[in-house]
Amino acid sequence: FVKYINKGLILPLFHWLSSIFSGKMGIVIIVLTFIIRLLMSPLTYKSYVSSAKMKALKPELDELKEQHKDDKQAFGVEQMKLYKTAGVNPLGGCLPALLQMPIFFALFSFFPHAIELRQKGFAWANDLSSYDSIVQLPVNIPFYGDHVSLFTILFAITSILLALYSMSNATMDQSNPVMKYMPFIMPLMFLGIFNSFAAALTLYYFVSNLITLGLQVIIQKFIINPDKIRAKILAKKNEPPKESKFMAKMKELQERQADQAKTRGQRRK
């Protein structure tokens, strides 16, 4: 599936942008990143909004935790009720992430093999088809290499910022010592994995992370209104509970059985 995405989407966009920016490949990659993120925005927007709503619900979730300190099952039930009332899907970010994976693999395959990037520099990178090196190390460090790639470091730093921001929106128990280190595990792995990859690829991931972080902050600050969400929850709480059809039938059946039992009792008398 990767080659079809590259042939049908990435290559045409790449060649079109190359003709516009006269072969300035660094600018081409940055603009390409913005276009791809724009094309994927319908997939990601709902997950960002859901994440922002979860952060807005933190006071209510803290209150539920206090009410159900020793009963995690009851807390889970009430938590899902709260999410349903506020229109939040806790798994809303999973499907968009899965749908973006083909693009991720397509670009992972495209940048290191793009002939047009060879000997094309940008910023401190002399060749975007190879890794960018700002420091040559005297030894070869296992799993890392013998050089320092700045684009990879920037990619790792923005990945940490994204992970920390996501954790601030999450409702998991962050008092767990393991959870404190979770935002740093994958970025540290990225440092080793991507240090020797094409600078074009790490530049793309760095810019993509910046866009993602910017979108999440904008949605959180200017689109989501925590007061409106809480007002909606309070209004729902004051509404009389709606009885489902199933519960109505069960109630009718129970009333009928009670009447039959009463009739049998009268006949015996």
PDB file of N, CA and C in Angstrom, residues 59-103:
ATOM      1  N   PRO A  59     -11.875  18.834  36.699  1.00  0.00           N
ATOM      2  CA  PRO A  59     -12.455  19.081  38.037  1.00  0.00           C
ATOM      3  C   PRO A  59     -13.557  18.078  38.390  1.00  0.00           C
ATOM      4  N   GLU A  60     -14.419  17.752  37.405  1.00  0.00           N
ATOM      5  CA  GLU A  60     -15.495  16.798  37.654  1.00  0.00           C
ATOM      6  C   GLU A  60     -14.939  15.398  37.896  1.00  0.00           C
ATOM      7  N   LEU A  61     -13.890  15.028  37.160  1.00  0.00           N
ATOM      8  CA  LEU A  61     -13.274  13.712  37.340  1.00  0.00           C
ATOM      9  C   LEU A  61     -12.575  13.602  38.694  1.00  0.00           C
ATOM     10  N   ASP A  62     -11.942  14.687  39.120  1.00  0.00           N
ATOM     11  CA  ASP A  62     -11.312  14.699  40.443  1.00  0.00           C
ATOM     12  C   ASP A  62     -12.352  14.530  41.547  1.00  0.00           C
ATOM     13  N   GLU A  63     -13.513  15.127  41.317  1.00  0.00           N
ATOM     14  CA  GLU A  63     -14.602  15.002  42.296  1.00  0.00           C
ATOM     15  C   GLU A  63     -15.101  13.561  42.365  1.00  0.00           C
ATOM     16  N   LEU A  64     -15.213  12.918  41.198  1.00  0.00           N
ATOM     17  CA  LEU A  64     -15.643  11.515  41.165  1.00  0.00           C
ATOM     18  C   LEU A  64     -14.621  10.610  41.850  1.00  0.00           C
ATOM     19  N   LYS A  65     -13.341  10.886  41.641  1.00  0.00           N
ATOM     20  CA  LYS A  65     -12.281  10.097  42.281  1.00  0.00           C
ATOM     21  C   LYS A  65     -12.384  10.208  43.793  1.00  0.00           C
ATOM     22  N   GLU A  66     -12.696  11.421  44.265  1.00  0.00           N
ATOM     23  CA  GLU A  66     -12.823  11.630  45.713  1.00  0.00           C
ATOM     24  C   GLU A  66     -14.031  10.875  46.266  1.00  0.00           C
ATOM     25  N   GLN A  67     -15.114  10.826  45.488  1.00  0.00           N
ATOM     26  CA  GLN A  67     -16.333  10.140  45.929  1.00  0.00           C
ATOM     27  C   GLN A  67     -16.169   8.623  45.944  1.00  0.00           C
ATOM     28  N   HIS A  68     -15.380   8.107  44.998  1.00  0.00           N
ATOM     29  CA  HIS A  68     -15.230   6.647  44.861  1.00  0.00           C
ATOM     30  C   HIS A  68     -13.771   6.243  45.059  1.00  0.00           C
ATOM     31  N   LYS A  69     -13.199   6.640  46.173  1.00  0.00           N
ATOM     32  CA  LYS A  69     -11.788   6.367  46.445  1.00  0.00           C
ATOM     33  C   LYS A  69     -11.465   4.878  46.412  1.00  0.00           C
ATOM     34  N   ASP A  70     -12.335   4.086  47.052  1.00  0.00           N
ATOM     35  CA  ASP A  70     -12.040   2.658  47.234  1.00  0.00           C
ATOM     36  C   ASP A  70     -12.818   1.767  46.276  1.00  0.00           C
ATOM     37  N   ASP A  71     -13.528   2.348  45.338  1.00  0.00           N
ATOM     38  CA  ASP A  71     -14.333   1.544  44.409  1.00  0.00           C
ATOM     39  C   ASP A  71     -14.029   1.977  42.978  1.00  0.00           C
ATOM     40  N   LYS A  72     -13.025   1.346  42.385  1.00  0.00           N
ATOM     41  CA  LYS A  72     -12.604   1.720  41.027  1.00  0.00           C
ATOM     42  C   LYS A  72     -13.671   1.387  39.987  1.00  0.00           C
ATOM     43  N   GLN A  73     -14.427   0.315  40.242  1.00  0.00           N
ATOM     44  CA  GLN A  73     -15.474  -0.059  39.300  1.00  0.00           C
ATOM     45  C   GLN A  73     -16.567   1.011  39.244  1.00  0.00           C
ATOM     46  N   ALA A  74     -16.972   1.480  40.413  1.00  0.00           N
ATOM     47  CA  ALA A  74     -17.999   2.531  40.463  1.00  0.00           C
ATOM     48  C   ALA A  74     -17.481   3.809  39.817  1.00  0.00           C
ATOM     49  N   PHE A  75     -16.189   4.122  40.053  1.00  0.00           N
ATOM     50  CA  PHE A  75     -15.601   5.310  39.431  1.00  0.00           C
ATOM     51  C   PHE A  75     -15.618   5.182  37.914  1.00  0.00           C
ATOM     52  N   GLY A  76     -15.290   3.975  37.409  1.00  0.00           N
ATOM     53  CA  GLY A  76     -15.288   3.760  35.958  1.00  0.00           C
ATOM     54  C   GLY A  76     -16.655   3.956  35.344  1.00  0.00           C
ATOM     55  N   VAL A  77     -17.687   3.461  36.050  1.00  0.00           N
ATOM     56  CA  VAL A  77     -19.064   3.617  35.549  1.00  0.00           C
ATOM     57  C   VAL A  77     -19.454   5.086  35.503  1.00  0.00           C
ATOM     58  N   GLU A  78     -19.186   5.804  36.583  1.00  0.00           N
ATOM     59  CA  GLU A  78     -19.532   7.230  36.643  1.00  0.00           C
ATOM     60  C   GLU A  78     -18.705   8.046  35.651  1.00  0.00           C
ATOM     61  N   GLN A  79     -17.456   7.634  35.450  1.00  0.00           N
ATOM     62  CA  GLN A  79     -16.590   8.315  34.484  1.00  0.00           C
ATOM     63  C   GLN A  79     -17.161   8.210  33.079  1.00  0.00           C
ATOM     64  N   MET A  80     -17.614   7.018  32.691  1.00  0.00           N
ATOM     65  CA  MET A  80     -18.187   6.825  31.357  1.00  0.00           C
ATOM     66  C   MET A  80     -19.496   7.607  31.206  1.00  0.00           C
ATOM     67  N   LYS A  81     -20.271   7.702  32.293  1.00  0.00           N
ATOM     68  CA  LYS A  81     -21.506   8.506  32.243  1.00  0.00           C
ATOM     69  C   LYS A  81     -21.166   9.975  31.990  1.00  0.00           C
ATOM     70  N   LEU A  82     -20.119  10.443  32.673  1.00  0.00           N
ATOM     71  CA  LEU A  82     -19.692  11.839  32.509  1.00  0.00           C
ATOM     72  C   LEU A  82     -19.224  12.091  31.079  1.00  0.00           C
ATOM     73  N   TYR A  83     -18.432  11.168  30.529  1.00  0.00           N
ATOM     74  CA  TYR A  83     -17.960  11.303  29.149  1.00  0.00           C
ATOM     75  C   TYR A  83     -19.133  11.335  28.169  1.00  0.00           C
ATOM     76  N   LYS A  84     -20.113  10.474  28.409  1.00  0.00           N
ATOM     77  CA  LYS A  84     -21.265  10.406  27.505  1.00  0.00           C
ATOM     78  C   LYS A  84     -22.052  11.709  27.546  1.00  0.00           C
ATOM     79  N   THR A  85     -22.221  12.256  28.750  1.00  0.00           N
ATOM     80  CA  THR A  85     -22.955  13.519  28.911  1.00  0.00           C
ATOM     81  C   THR A  85     -22.253  14.671  28.198  1.00  0.00           C
ATOM     82  N   ALA A  86     -20.908  14.679  28.290  1.00  0.00           N
ATOM     83  CA  ALA A  86     -20.127  15.773  27.693  1.00  0.00           C
ATOM     84  C   ALA A  86     -19.806  15.530  26.220  1.00  0.00           C
ATOM     85  N   GLY A  87     -20.169  14.356  25.706  1.00  0.00           N
ATOM     86  CA  GLY A  87     -19.871  14.058  24.304  1.00  0.00           C
ATOM     87  C   GLY A  87     -18.403  13.774  24.054  1.00  0.00           C
ATOM     88  N   VAL A  88     -17.769  13.087  25.008  1.00  0.00           N
ATOM     89  CA  VAL A  88     -16.350  12.766  24.899  1.00  0.00           C
ATOM     90  C   VAL A  88     -16.182  11.281  24.620  1.00  0.00           C
ATOM     91  N   ASN A  89     -15.337  10.953  23.646  1.00  0.00           N
ATOM     92  CA  ASN A  89     -15.001   9.562  23.363  1.00  0.00           C
ATOM     93  C   ASN A  89     -13.562   9.319  23.802  1.00  0.00           C
ATOM     94  N   PRO A  90     -13.339   8.571  24.900  1.00  0.00           N
ATOM     95  CA  PRO A  90     -11.966   8.355  25.387  1.00  0.00           C
ATOM     96  C   PRO A  90     -11.070   7.661  24.375  1.00  0.00           C
ATOM     97  N   LEU A  91     -11.672   6.908  23.459  1.00  0.00           N
ATOM     98  CA  LEU A  91     -10.900   6.199  22.443  1.00  0.00           C
ATOM     99  C   LEU A  91     -10.917   6.941  21.111  1.00  0.00           C
ATOM    100  N   GLY A  92     -11.330   8.211  21.154  1.00  0.00           N
ATOM    101  CA  GLY A  92     -11.473   8.983  19.912  1.00  0.00           C
ATOM    102  C   GLY A  92     -10.173   9.190  19.162  1.00  0.00           C
ATOM    103  N   GLY A  93      -9.032   9.114  19.871  1.00  0.00           N
ATOM    104  CA  GLY A  93      -7.746   9.326  19.207  1.00  0.00           C
ATOM    105  C   GLY A  93      -7.164   8.089  18.567  1.00  0.00           C
ATOM    106  N   CYS A  94      -7.756   6.916  18.848  1.00  0.00           N
ATOM    107  CA  CYS A  94      -7.168   5.660  18.350  1.00  0.00           C
ATOM    108  C   CYS A  94      -7.363   5.491  16.844  1.00  0.00           C
ATOM    109  N   LEU A  95      -8.606   5.672  16.377  1.00  0.00           N
ATOM    110  CA  LEU A  95      -8.891   5.470  14.962  1.00  0.00           C
ATOM    111  C   LEU A  95      -8.132   6.454  14.073  1.00  0.00           C
ATOM    112  N   PRO A  96      -8.135   7.775  14.398  1.00  0.00           N
ATOM    113  CA  PRO A  96      -7.332   8.702  13.578  1.00  0.00           C
ATOM    114  C   PRO A  96      -5.863   8.320  13.520  1.00  0.00           C
ATOM    115  N   ALA A  97      -5.322   7.847  14.650  1.00  0.00           N
ATOM    116  CA  ALA A  97      -3.906   7.441  14.676  1.00  0.00           C
ATOM    117  C   ALA A  97      -3.669   6.257  13.749  1.00  0.00           C
ATOM    118  N   LEU A  98      -4.591   5.297  13.744  1.00  0.00           N
ATOM    119  CA  LEU A  98      -4.455   4.121  12.874  1.00  0.00           C
ATOM    120  C   LEU A  98      -4.572   4.514  11.401  1.00  0.00           C
ATOM    121  N   LEU A  99      -5.491   5.431  11.099  1.00  0.00           N
ATOM    122  CA  LEU A  99      -5.694   5.853   9.712  1.00  0.00           C
ATOM    123  C   LEU A  99      -4.508   6.655   9.180  1.00  0.00           C
ATOM    124  N   GLN A 100      -3.723   7.254  10.092  1.00  0.00           N
ATOM    125  CA  GLN A 100      -2.546   8.015   9.663  1.00  0.00           C
ATOM    126  C   GLN A 100      -1.321   7.134   9.438  1.00  0.00           C
ATOM    127  N   MET A 101      -1.373   5.896   9.911  1.00  0.00           N
ATOM    128  CA  MET A 101      -0.209   5.020   9.805  1.00  0.00           C
ATOM    129  C   MET A 101       0.248   4.790   8.361  1.00  0.00           C
ATOM    130  N   PRO A 102      -0.665   4.602   7.392  1.00  0.00           N
ATOM    131  CA  PRO A 102      -0.194   4.440   6.008  1.00  0.00           C
ATOM    132  C   PRO A 102       0.630   5.627   5.510  1.00  0.00           C
ATOM    133  N   ILE A 103       0.213   6.862   5.857  1.00  0.00           N
ATOM    134  CA  ILE A 103       0.980   8.048   5.467  1.00  0.00           C
ATOM    135  C   ILE A 103       2.348   8.038   6.142  1.00  0.00           C
TER     136      ILE A 103
END
